[in-house]
Amino acid sequence: MSVSGERDRVDALLDEAEHQPFVGWDFSWLRGRLDSQPLPWDYTATVVEHARSSVDLLDLGTGGGEWLAELSYRPPRTVATEAWRPNVAIAGARLRPLGVDLVQVAPARDNSGRPLEGAASPLPFPDQAFHLVVDRHESFDVDEVARILAPGGWFITQQVDAGNDREYRALFGIDSPEPDPKSRWASWLPGQLERTGLRVVERASAPLVQVIRDVGALAWGLKAIPWMVPGFSIDKYRAGLREIQAQIDQTGPISVRQRRFWVRAQKRS
């Protein structure tokens, strides 16, 4: 293929990514083009296992409701929260026909492991309102989670860990320092949970390997989450994206590691 032909092909991939909308928190457009390999734990399977024996379920930060809608089992009383206004209508339209209540809430303070700043945003639920609270990649206030959990109830969360974006940035020649080990969730969240009356039963941190098969998928994913590569736009990084596609064509799909942490904890009776 000629150089000009190669440029036309790459531009077509990037133009497709530029015009493909991103709605809710739905990354299904990437399927088969940018895929994640399984983690050592299965967050969804663990939630379902607990849900089958729980009378209720609260999903904090449901996004567009995509994950919760596809859950293979939900207790009769299932509730979701969402703070980002554009997603509230999307999640409501998806979840309410399934019998899931959606509650708009104020954003939680970022839980960084350091002393929290600013006013807390209490969740609009009474004490001990839920027996199962889950949170996938959403900020949360540990004290609020402990407050709304019934004695013996479970909290299950998976979070993006420190240093998550380093290898994505390295694709474009952006150097990021190795994160301080004290900034990783494992160094502080278990202690926070224990102090609020939850017993940590299981926890782990692991790399999430993602396989990039074309730069159209890469560009669309970064356009949806632009903070992964500072100031990302397709036009700004077009030259770098072209080089990445040339590497894929020459050596095959590129693997990039992110970082995830999860914990499963039970409120003491």
Short mmCIF file of C-alpha atoms in Angstrom, two decimals:
data_model
loop_
_atom_site.label_atom_id
_atom_site.label_comp_id
_atom_site.label_asym_id
_atom_site.label_seq_id
_atom_site.Cartn_x
_atom_site.Cartn_y
_atom_site.Cartn_z
CA MET A 1 0.00 0.00 0.00
CA SER A 2 1.29 3.47 -0.84
CA VAL A 3 2.07 6.01 1.82
CA SER A 4 -0.86 8.14 0.67
CA GLY A 5 -3.12 5.07 0.76
CA GLU A 6 -1.98 4.30 4.29
CA ARG A 7 -2.75 7.84 5.33
CA ASP A 8 -6.22 7.56 3.79
CA ARG A 9 -6.91 4.36 5.71
CA VAL A 10 -5.76 5.81 9.02
CA ASP A 11 -7.68 9.01 8.45
CA ALA A 12 -10.79 6.96 7.76
CA LEU A 13 -10.39 5.15 11.08
CA LEU A 14 -9.88 8.44 12.91
CA ASP A 15 -12.75 10.18 11.16
CA GLU A 16 -15.03 7.30 12.14
CA ALA A 17 -13.89 7.65 15.76
CA GLU A 18 -14.40 11.42 15.65
CA HIS A 19 -18.03 11.09 14.57
CA GLN A 20 -19.04 8.03 16.62
CA PRO A 21 -21.03 9.32 19.63
CA PHE A 22 -20.30 8.32 23.20
CA VAL A 23 -23.52 7.92 25.21
CA GLY A 24 -23.86 7.16 28.91
CA TRP A 25 -20.92 5.01 29.98
CA ASP A 26 -21.17 2.51 27.12
CA PHE A 27 -17.93 1.22 25.64
CA SER A 28 -19.46 -1.63 23.64
CA TRP A 29 -18.37 0.05 20.37
CA LEU A 30 -14.81 -1.02 21.23
CA ARG A 31 -15.66 -4.72 21.37
CA GLY A 32 -13.27 -6.72 19.20
CA ARG A 33 -11.11 -3.66 18.57
CA LEU A 34 -9.91 -2.69 22.05
CA ASP A 35 -10.58 -5.43 24.59
CA SER A 36 -9.61 -6.03 28.21
CA GLN A 37 -8.22 -9.34 29.40
CA PRO A 38 -9.82 -10.83 32.54
CA LEU A 39 -8.64 -9.67 35.95
CA PRO A 40 -7.70 -12.20 38.66
CA TRP A 41 -11.10 -11.51 40.26
CA ASP A 42 -14.54 -11.31 38.65
CA TYR A 43 -16.30 -8.25 40.02
CA THR A 44 -19.60 -8.89 38.23
CA ALA A 45 -19.79 -12.56 39.19
CA THR A 46 -19.06 -11.71 42.82
CA VAL A 47 -21.81 -9.08 42.88
CA VAL A 48 -24.31 -11.53 41.38
CA GLU A 49 -23.37 -14.17 43.93
CA HIS A 50 -24.06 -11.75 46.78
CA ALA A 51 -27.17 -10.34 45.09
CA ARG A 52 -28.84 -13.77 44.97
CA SER A 53 -28.88 -13.91 48.77
CA SER A 54 -29.62 -10.22 49.38
CA VAL A 55 -33.00 -8.54 49.73
CA ASP A 56 -31.72 -5.35 48.12
CA LEU A 57 -28.88 -3.81 46.12
CA LEU A 58 -27.56 -0.26 45.75
CA ASP A 59 -25.30 0.55 42.78
CA LEU A 60 -23.35 3.76 43.41
CA GLY A 61 -22.52 5.73 40.27
CA THR A 62 -24.36 3.64 37.71
CA GLY A 63 -23.27 5.74 34.72
CA GLY A 64 -25.78 5.11 31.96
CA GLY A 65 -27.03 2.01 33.76
CA GLU A 66 -25.37 -0.30 31.23
CA TRP A 67 -23.64 -2.63 33.69
CA LEU A 68 -26.58 -2.86 36.09
CA ALA A 69 -29.08 -3.51 33.28
CA GLU A 70 -27.02 -6.47 32.06
CA LEU A 71 -26.59 -8.02 35.50
CA SER A 72 -27.88 -11.59 35.38
CA TYR A 73 -29.68 -11.21 38.71
CA ARG A 74 -30.94 -8.19 40.66
CA PRO A 75 -32.77 -8.34 44.01
CA PRO A 76 -36.43 -7.26 44.01
CA ARG A 77 -35.40 -3.92 45.52
CA THR A 78 -32.58 -2.53 43.41
CA VAL A 79 -31.61 1.14 43.48
CA ALA A 80 -28.96 3.08 41.56
CA THR A 81 -27.44 6.52 42.03
CA GLU A 82 -25.87 8.83 39.48
CA ALA A 83 -24.32 12.27 39.93
CA TRP A 84 -23.54 13.37 36.37
CA ARG A 85 -26.65 15.08 35.02
CA PRO A 86 -26.34 13.96 31.36
CA ASN A 87 -26.30 10.32 32.52
CA VAL A 88 -29.32 10.63 34.82
CA ALA A 89 -31.86 10.66 31.98
CA ILE A 90 -30.01 7.92 30.09
CA ALA A 91 -29.81 5.65 33.12
CA GLY A 92 -33.40 6.33 34.10
CA ALA A 93 -34.71 5.41 30.66
CA ARG A 94 -32.72 2.17 30.74
CA LEU A 95 -33.30 1.11 34.36
CA ARG A 96 -36.83 2.16 35.31
CA PRO A 97 -38.50 -0.28 32.87
CA LEU A 98 -36.51 -3.00 34.69
CA GLY A 99 -37.96 -1.98 38.04
CA VAL A 100 -34.77 -0.25 39.21
CA ASP A 101 -35.16 3.06 41.04
CA LEU A 102 -32.70 5.79 40.00
CA VAL A 103 -31.74 8.56 42.41
CA GLN A 104 -29.77 11.63 41.37
CA VAL A 105 -27.15 12.54 43.98
CA ALA A 106 -24.45 15.14 44.49
CA PRO A 107 -20.92 14.05 43.55
CA ALA A 108 -18.97 12.41 46.36
CA ARG A 109 -15.64 13.83 47.45
CA ASP A 110 -12.74 12.12 45.73
CA ASN A 111 -11.52 9.43 48.08
CA SER A 112 -7.77 9.83 47.69
CA GLY A 113 -6.59 8.34 50.96
CA ARG A 114 -5.49 11.73 52.24
CA PRO A 115 -7.50 13.85 54.68
CA LEU A 116 -10.75 14.66 52.92
CA GLU A 117 -11.45 18.29 52.10
CA GLY A 118 -14.74 20.05 51.59
CA ALA A 119 -18.21 19.20 52.78
CA ALA A 120 -19.49 15.65 52.57
CA SER A 121 -22.47 14.87 50.35
CA PRO A 122 -24.77 12.60 52.38
CA LEU A 123 -26.55 9.90 50.45
CA PRO A 124 -30.35 10.34 50.52
CA PHE A 125 -31.02 7.05 52.29
CA PRO A 126 -31.73 6.24 55.94
CA ASP A 127 -29.29 4.42 58.20
CA GLN A 128 -28.94 0.68 57.53
CA ALA A 129 -31.04 0.95 54.37
CA PHE A 130 -29.19 -1.64 52.25
CA HIS A 131 -27.69 -5.09 52.66
CA LEU A 132 -25.51 -4.91 49.52
CA VAL A 133 -23.78 -1.77 48.22
CA VAL A 134 -21.60 -1.94 45.13
CA ASP A 135 -19.44 0.66 43.42
CA ARG A 136 -17.53 0.28 40.16
CA HIS A 137 -15.13 3.14 39.44
CA GLU A 138 -17.15 5.80 41.28
CA SER A 139 -16.06 8.10 44.10
CA PHE A 140 -17.64 7.31 47.44
CA ASP A 141 -17.61 8.49 51.03
CA VAL A 142 -16.57 5.62 53.31
CA ASP A 143 -18.58 6.95 56.25
CA GLU A 144 -21.73 7.16 54.13
CA VAL A 145 -21.28 3.61 52.85
CA ALA A 146 -20.92 2.36 56.42
CA ARG A 147 -23.95 4.37 57.55
CA ILE A 148 -26.38 3.03 54.96
CA LEU A 149 -25.20 -0.59 55.25
CA ALA A 150 -27.21 -2.88 57.51
CA PRO A 151 -25.26 -4.97 60.04
CA GLY A 152 -23.88 -8.00 58.21
CA GLY A 153 -24.27 -6.19 54.87
CA TRP A 154 -21.63 -6.21 52.14
CA PHE A 155 -19.71 -3.50 50.29
CA ILE A 156 -17.98 -4.50 47.04
CA THR A 157 -16.00 -1.99 45.02
CA GLN A 158 -13.58 -1.99 42.09
CA GLN A 159 -11.54 1.14 41.46
CA VAL A 160 -9.00 2.56 39.05
CA ASP A 161 -5.67 2.46 40.87
CA ALA A 162 -2.80 4.95 40.95
CA GLY A 163 -0.62 4.98 37.84
CA ASN A 164 -3.49 3.74 35.70
CA ASP A 165 -2.75 5.93 32.67
CA ARG A 166 1.07 5.71 32.48
CA GLU A 167 1.32 3.25 29.57
CA TYR A 168 -1.37 5.02 27.55
CA ARG A 169 0.55 8.26 27.91
CA ALA A 170 3.79 6.51 27.00
CA LEU A 171 2.27 5.59 23.62
CA PHE A 172 2.46 9.30 22.81
CA GLY A 173 5.87 9.91 24.36
CA ILE A 174 4.46 11.41 27.56
CA ASP A 175 6.50 10.39 30.59
CA SER A 176 4.62 9.91 33.87
CA PRO A 177 6.39 9.23 37.18
CA GLU A 178 5.92 5.93 38.93
CA PRO A 179 3.19 6.51 41.54
CA ASP A 180 4.06 6.63 45.21
CA PRO A 181 3.06 3.26 46.72
CA LYS A 182 1.21 5.20 49.42
CA SER A 183 -1.14 6.54 46.74
CA ARG A 184 -2.43 3.07 45.86
CA TRP A 185 -5.83 2.08 47.21
CA ALA A 186 -4.42 -0.94 49.02
CA SER A 187 -2.32 1.32 51.25
CA TRP A 188 -5.25 3.18 52.78
CA LEU A 189 -8.77 1.98 51.86
CA PRO A 190 -8.75 -1.22 53.97
CA GLY A 191 -7.83 0.85 57.03
CA GLN A 192 -10.61 3.36 56.30
CA LEU A 193 -13.14 0.57 56.00
CA GLU A 194 -12.00 -1.09 59.21
CA ARG A 195 -12.26 2.21 61.10
CA THR A 196 -15.88 2.62 60.00
CA GLY A 197 -16.88 -0.84 61.21
CA LEU A 198 -16.40 -2.93 58.07
CA ARG A 199 -14.32 -6.10 58.04
CA VAL A 200 -12.21 -6.50 54.90
CA VAL A 201 -12.68 -10.07 53.68
CA GLU A 202 -10.88 -9.87 50.33
CA ARG A 203 -8.78 -7.35 48.48
CA ALA A 204 -6.38 -7.33 45.52
CA SER A 205 -4.60 -5.07 43.07
CA ALA A 206 -3.63 -6.15 39.56
CA PRO A 207 -2.80 -4.84 36.09
CA LEU A 208 -5.64 -4.69 33.60
CA VAL A 209 -4.22 -5.63 30.20
CA GLN A 210 -5.96 -4.00 27.25
CA VAL A 211 -5.29 -5.06 23.66
CA ILE A 212 -5.46 -2.31 21.01
CA ARG A 213 -6.15 -3.57 17.49
CA ASP A 214 -6.59 -0.27 15.63
CA VAL A 215 -6.15 3.43 16.32
CA GLY A 216 -9.77 4.22 15.56
CA ALA A 217 -10.76 2.31 18.68
CA LEU A 218 -7.88 3.86 20.65
CA ALA A 219 -8.83 7.39 19.58
CA TRP A 220 -12.51 6.89 20.38
CA GLY A 221 -11.70 5.53 23.84
CA LEU A 222 -9.37 8.42 24.61
CA LYS A 223 -11.91 10.90 23.28
CA ALA A 224 -14.44 9.47 25.73
CA ILE A 225 -11.96 9.64 28.65
CA PRO A 226 -9.68 12.54 27.62
CA TRP A 227 -7.91 12.86 31.00
CA MET A 228 -6.03 9.62 30.32
CA VAL A 229 -3.82 11.52 27.85
CA PRO A 230 -3.64 15.21 28.80
CA GLY A 231 -5.44 17.50 26.38
CA PHE A 232 -6.30 14.64 24.06
CA SER A 233 -8.04 15.33 20.79
CA ILE A 234 -7.81 13.40 17.55
CA ASP A 235 -6.47 16.38 15.61
CA LYS A 236 -3.84 17.20 18.24
CA TYR A 237 -2.53 13.62 18.37
CA ARG A 238 -3.15 12.59 14.76
CA ALA A 239 0.55 12.17 13.96
CA GLY A 240 1.12 10.01 17.02
CA LEU A 241 -1.96 7.93 16.24
CA ARG A 242 -0.63 7.37 12.71
CA GLU A 243 2.66 6.08 14.14
CA ILE A 244 0.80 3.73 16.49
CA GLN A 245 -1.21 2.29 13.60
CA ALA A 246 2.02 1.73 11.66
CA GLN A 247 3.38 -0.20 14.64
CA ILE A 248 0.18 -2.31 14.83
CA ASP A 249 0.43 -3.06 11.11
CA GLN A 250 4.04 -4.10 11.47
CA THR A 251 4.04 -6.11 14.71
CA GLY A 252 0.39 -6.77 15.57
CA PRO A 253 -1.94 -5.51 18.33
CA ILE A 254 -0.44 -3.46 21.15
CA SER A 255 -0.96 -4.43 24.79
CA VAL A 256 -1.25 -1.65 27.37
CA ARG A 257 -1.52 -2.15 31.12
CA GLN A 258 -3.81 -0.16 33.36
CA ARG A 259 -4.32 -0.79 37.08
CA ARG A 260 -7.33 -1.93 39.12
CA PHE A 261 -8.04 -2.51 42.81
CA TRP A 262 -10.96 -4.24 44.43
CA VAL A 263 -12.19 -4.96 47.93
CA ARG A 264 -15.03 -6.98 49.46
CA ALA A 265 -15.97 -6.00 53.00
CA GLN A 266 -18.73 -6.86 55.47
CA LYS A 267 -20.22 -4.57 58.09
CA ARG A 268 -19.80 -6.00 61.55
CA SER A 269 -23.01 -7.01 63.30
#
